[in-house]
Short mmCIF file of C-alpha atoms in Angstrom, two decimals:
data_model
loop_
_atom_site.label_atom_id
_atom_site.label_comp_id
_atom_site.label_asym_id
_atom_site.label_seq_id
_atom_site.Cartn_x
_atom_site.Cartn_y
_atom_site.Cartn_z
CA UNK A 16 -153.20 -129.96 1.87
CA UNK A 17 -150.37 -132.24 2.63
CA UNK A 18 -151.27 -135.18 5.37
CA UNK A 19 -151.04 -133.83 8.74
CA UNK A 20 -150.67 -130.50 7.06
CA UNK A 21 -152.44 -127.23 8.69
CA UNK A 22 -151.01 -124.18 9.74
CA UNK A 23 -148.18 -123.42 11.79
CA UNK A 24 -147.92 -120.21 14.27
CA UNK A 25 -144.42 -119.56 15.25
CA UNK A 26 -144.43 -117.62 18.70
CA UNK A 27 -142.11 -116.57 21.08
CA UNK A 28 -143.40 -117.17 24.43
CA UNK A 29 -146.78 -118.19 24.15
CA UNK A 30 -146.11 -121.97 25.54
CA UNK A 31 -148.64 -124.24 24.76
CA UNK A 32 -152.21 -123.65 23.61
CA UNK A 33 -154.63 -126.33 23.13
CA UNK A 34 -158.36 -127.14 22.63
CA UNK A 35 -160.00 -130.60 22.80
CA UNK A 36 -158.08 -132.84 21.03
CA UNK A 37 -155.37 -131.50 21.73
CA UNK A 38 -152.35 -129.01 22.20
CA UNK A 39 -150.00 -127.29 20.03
CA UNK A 40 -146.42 -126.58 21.02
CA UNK A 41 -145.31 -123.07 19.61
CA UNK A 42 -141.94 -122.76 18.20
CA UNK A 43 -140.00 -119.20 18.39
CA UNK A 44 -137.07 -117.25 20.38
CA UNK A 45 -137.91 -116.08 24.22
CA UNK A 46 -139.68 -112.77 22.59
CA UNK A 47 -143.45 -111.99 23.47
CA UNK A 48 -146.59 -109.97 22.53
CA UNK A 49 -147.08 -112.00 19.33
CA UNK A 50 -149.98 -112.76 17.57
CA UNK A 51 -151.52 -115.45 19.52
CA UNK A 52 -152.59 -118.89 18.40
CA UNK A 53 -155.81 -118.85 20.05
CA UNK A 54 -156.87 -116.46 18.13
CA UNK A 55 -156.47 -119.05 15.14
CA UNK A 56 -157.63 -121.61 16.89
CA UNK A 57 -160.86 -119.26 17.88
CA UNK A 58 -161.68 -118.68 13.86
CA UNK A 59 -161.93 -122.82 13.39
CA UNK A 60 -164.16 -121.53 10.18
CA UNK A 61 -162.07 -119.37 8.52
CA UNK A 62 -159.25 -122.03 8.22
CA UNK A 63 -159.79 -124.08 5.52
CA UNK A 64 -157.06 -126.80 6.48
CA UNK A 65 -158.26 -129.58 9.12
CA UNK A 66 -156.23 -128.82 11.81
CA UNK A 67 -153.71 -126.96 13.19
CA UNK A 68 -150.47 -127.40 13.91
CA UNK A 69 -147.19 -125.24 15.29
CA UNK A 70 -143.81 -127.10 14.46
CA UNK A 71 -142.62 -127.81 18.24
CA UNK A 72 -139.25 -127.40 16.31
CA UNK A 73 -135.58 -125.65 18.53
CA UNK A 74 -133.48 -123.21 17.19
CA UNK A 75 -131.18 -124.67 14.92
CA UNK A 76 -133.32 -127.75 14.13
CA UNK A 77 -134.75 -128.21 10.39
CA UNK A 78 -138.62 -128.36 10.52
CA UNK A 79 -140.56 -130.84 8.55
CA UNK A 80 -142.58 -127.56 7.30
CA UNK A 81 -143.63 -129.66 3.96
CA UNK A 82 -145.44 -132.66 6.04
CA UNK A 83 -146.90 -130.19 8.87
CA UNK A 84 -147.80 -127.16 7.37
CA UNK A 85 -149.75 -125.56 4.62
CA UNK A 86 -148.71 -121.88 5.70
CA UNK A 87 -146.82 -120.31 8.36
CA UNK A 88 -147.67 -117.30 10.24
CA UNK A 89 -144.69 -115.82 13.06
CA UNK A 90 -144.95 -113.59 15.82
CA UNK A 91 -144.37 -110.12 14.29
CA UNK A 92 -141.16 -110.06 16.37
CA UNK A 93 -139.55 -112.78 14.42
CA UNK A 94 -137.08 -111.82 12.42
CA UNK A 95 -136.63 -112.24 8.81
CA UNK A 96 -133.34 -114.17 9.31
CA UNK A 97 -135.07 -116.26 11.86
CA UNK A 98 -133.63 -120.01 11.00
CA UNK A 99 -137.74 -121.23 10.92
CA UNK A 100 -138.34 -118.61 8.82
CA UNK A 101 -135.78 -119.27 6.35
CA UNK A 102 -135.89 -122.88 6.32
CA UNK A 103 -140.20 -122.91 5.43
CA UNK A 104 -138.93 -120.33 2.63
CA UNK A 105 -136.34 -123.26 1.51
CA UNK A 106 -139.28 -125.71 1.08
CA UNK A 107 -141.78 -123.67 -0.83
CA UNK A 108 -144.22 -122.75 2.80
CA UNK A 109 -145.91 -119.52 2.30
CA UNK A 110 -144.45 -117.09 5.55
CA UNK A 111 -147.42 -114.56 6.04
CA UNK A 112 -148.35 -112.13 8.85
CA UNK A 113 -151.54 -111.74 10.78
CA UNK A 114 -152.86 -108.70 9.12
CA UNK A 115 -152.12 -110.71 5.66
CA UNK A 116 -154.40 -113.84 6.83
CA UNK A 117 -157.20 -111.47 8.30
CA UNK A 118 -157.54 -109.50 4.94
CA UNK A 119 -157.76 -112.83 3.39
CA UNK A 120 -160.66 -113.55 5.61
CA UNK A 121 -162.76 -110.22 5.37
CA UNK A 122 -162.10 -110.52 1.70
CA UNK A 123 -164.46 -113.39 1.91
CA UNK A 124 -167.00 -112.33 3.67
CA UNK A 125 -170.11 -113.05 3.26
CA UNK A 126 -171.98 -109.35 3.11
CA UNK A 127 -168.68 -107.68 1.61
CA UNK A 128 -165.54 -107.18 2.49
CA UNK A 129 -165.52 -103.55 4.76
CA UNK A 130 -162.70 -101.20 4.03
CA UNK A 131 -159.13 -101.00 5.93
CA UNK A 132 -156.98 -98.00 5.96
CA UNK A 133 -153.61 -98.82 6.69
CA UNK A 134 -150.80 -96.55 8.42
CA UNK A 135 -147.10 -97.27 8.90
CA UNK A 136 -144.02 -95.32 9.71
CA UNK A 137 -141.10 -95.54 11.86
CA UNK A 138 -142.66 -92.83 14.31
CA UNK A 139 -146.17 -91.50 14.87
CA UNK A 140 -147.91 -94.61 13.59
CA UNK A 141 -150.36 -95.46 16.90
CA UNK A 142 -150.90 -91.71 17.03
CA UNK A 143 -152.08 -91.30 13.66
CA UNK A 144 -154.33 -94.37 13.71
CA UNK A 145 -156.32 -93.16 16.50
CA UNK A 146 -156.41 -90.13 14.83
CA UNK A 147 -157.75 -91.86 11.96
CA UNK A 148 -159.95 -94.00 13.81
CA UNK A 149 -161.38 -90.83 16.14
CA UNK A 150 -162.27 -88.67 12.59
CA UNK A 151 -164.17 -91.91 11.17
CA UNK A 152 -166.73 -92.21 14.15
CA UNK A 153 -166.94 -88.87 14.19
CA UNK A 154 -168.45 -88.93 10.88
CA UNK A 155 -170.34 -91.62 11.84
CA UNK A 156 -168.31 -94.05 10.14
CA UNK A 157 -168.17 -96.86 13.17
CA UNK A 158 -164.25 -98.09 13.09
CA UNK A 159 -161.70 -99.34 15.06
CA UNK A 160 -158.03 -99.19 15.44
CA UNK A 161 -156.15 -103.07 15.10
CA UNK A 162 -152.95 -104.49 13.58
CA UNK A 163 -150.00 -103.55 15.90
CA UNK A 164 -152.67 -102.40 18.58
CA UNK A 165 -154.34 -103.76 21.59
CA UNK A 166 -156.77 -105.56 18.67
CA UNK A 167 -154.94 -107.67 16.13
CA UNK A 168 -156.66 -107.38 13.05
CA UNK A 169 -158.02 -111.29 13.04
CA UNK A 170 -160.02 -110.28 15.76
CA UNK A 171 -161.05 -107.15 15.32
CA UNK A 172 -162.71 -109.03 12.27
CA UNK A 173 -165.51 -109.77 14.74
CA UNK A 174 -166.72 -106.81 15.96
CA UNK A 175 -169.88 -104.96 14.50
CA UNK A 176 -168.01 -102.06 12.54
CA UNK A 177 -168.08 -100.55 9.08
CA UNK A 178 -164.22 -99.41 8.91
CA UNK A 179 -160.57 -100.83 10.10
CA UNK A 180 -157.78 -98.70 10.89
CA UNK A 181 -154.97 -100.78 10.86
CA UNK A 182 -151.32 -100.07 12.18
CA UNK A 183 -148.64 -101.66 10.48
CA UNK A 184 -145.25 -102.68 11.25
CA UNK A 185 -142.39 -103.08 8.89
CA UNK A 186 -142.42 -106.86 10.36
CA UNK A 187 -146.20 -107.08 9.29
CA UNK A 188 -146.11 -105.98 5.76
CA UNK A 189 -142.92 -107.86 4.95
CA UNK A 190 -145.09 -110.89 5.33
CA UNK A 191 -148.43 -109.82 2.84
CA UNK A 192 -149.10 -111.33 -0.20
CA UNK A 193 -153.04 -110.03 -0.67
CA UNK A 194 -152.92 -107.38 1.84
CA UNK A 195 -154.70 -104.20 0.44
CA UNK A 196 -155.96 -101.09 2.10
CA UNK A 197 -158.03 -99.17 0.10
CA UNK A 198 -156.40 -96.50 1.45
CA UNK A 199 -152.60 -96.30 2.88
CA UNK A 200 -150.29 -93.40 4.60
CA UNK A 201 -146.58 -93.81 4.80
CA UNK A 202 -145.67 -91.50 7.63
CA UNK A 203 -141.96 -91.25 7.78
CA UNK A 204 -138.87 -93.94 7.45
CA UNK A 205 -135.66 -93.13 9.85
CA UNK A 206 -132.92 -95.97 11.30
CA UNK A 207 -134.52 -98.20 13.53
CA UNK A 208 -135.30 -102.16 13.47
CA UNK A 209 -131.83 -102.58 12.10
CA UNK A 210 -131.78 -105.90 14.71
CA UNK A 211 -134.74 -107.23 12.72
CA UNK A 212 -134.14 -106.40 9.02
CA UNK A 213 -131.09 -106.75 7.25
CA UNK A 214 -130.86 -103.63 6.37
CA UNK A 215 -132.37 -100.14 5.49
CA UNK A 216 -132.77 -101.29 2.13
CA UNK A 217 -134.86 -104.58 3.71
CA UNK A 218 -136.52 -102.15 6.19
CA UNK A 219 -137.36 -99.54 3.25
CA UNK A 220 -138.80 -101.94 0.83
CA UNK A 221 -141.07 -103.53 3.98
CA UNK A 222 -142.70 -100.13 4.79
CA UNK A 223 -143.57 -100.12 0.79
CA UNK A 224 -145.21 -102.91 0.61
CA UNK A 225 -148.46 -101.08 2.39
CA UNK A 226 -149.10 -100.49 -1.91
CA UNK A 227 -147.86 -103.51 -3.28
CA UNK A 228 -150.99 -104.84 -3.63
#
């Protein structure tokens, strides 16, 4: 890792968050309901890097991602244009998402890695995860329903089940690199996010990333 280097969260609105030692000014536009850098900060074993770090850069400023950052995970409402996002991309920082980073992390786990079905869609995504979710504990498969739920996925990573359902956003997948369910539904693409993705091309070849891997 670089000196100084660890991993940067870009958030809109989360402020500061800090532990002993510390706090860590989050970077990002005036959007919310982002992945949240406690969370990170909670999984101090599962980072590999010595410390953390968000770039306390302003729009329109050029971050010094190469000295402060190892890899850079946004808010899920970033978009892919974002100037932060664009200018770690110009300097070689790997831009993931939270599901990508928590799939990372149950891939190493100790006992096995437990398996994640993944849905995405423009419509009917939640409602098919629970769905999902419902039919597995019926069976008496224990799961739970995370990604773009109540539960991001990094912390769902903590609770005693044998199954993830995860819900994924066009915003989330754009950002994988390792992310693979062992099983995947794409429910349905129509016009929407337009504000966030270039395009319908961009938005189209998001949703398929839920194979890439």
């Amino acid at each position: 890792a670089p000196a100084g280097g660890g991993l940067a969260c870009v958030d809109g609105g989360l402020g500061e968050r800090g532990e002993a030692g510390g706090s860590f000014p989050c970077a990002g536009d005036s959007g919310g309901g982002a992945v949240g850098l406690q969370l990170l900060l909670d999984q101090p074993a599962r980072i590999s890097a010595a410390a953390l770090f968000c770039t306390g850069a302003r729009l329109g400023e050029e971050p010094m991602w190469r000295e402060r950052a190892d890899l850079v995970v946004p808010s899920p409402g970033i978009p892919e244009d974002h100037p932060l996002i664009t200018s770690a991309q110009r300097v070689g920082v790997p831009v993931r998402s939270e599901i990508d980073l928590a799939y990372e992390w149950e891939s190493a786990r100790p006992s096995g890695a437990r398996p994640m079905l993944a849905v995405t869609g423009t419509d009917g995504k939640t409602t098919t995860t629970m769905l999902a979710t419902a039919m597995l504990d019926a069976s008496g498969v224990s799961a739970v329903d995370a990604g773009n739920t109540d539960t991001p996925l990094v912390s769902a990573l903590d609770l005693d089940v044998e199954a993830f359902v995860v819900e994924c956003t066009s915003f989330q997948l754009a950002r994988t690199s390792c992310f693979r369910p062992a099983a995947a539904a794409w429910l349905n693409l129509a016009e929407d996010h337009l504000d966030w993705h270039a395009s319908m091309a961009t938005y189209g070849a998001a949703k398929s990333r839920i194979w890439l891997h």
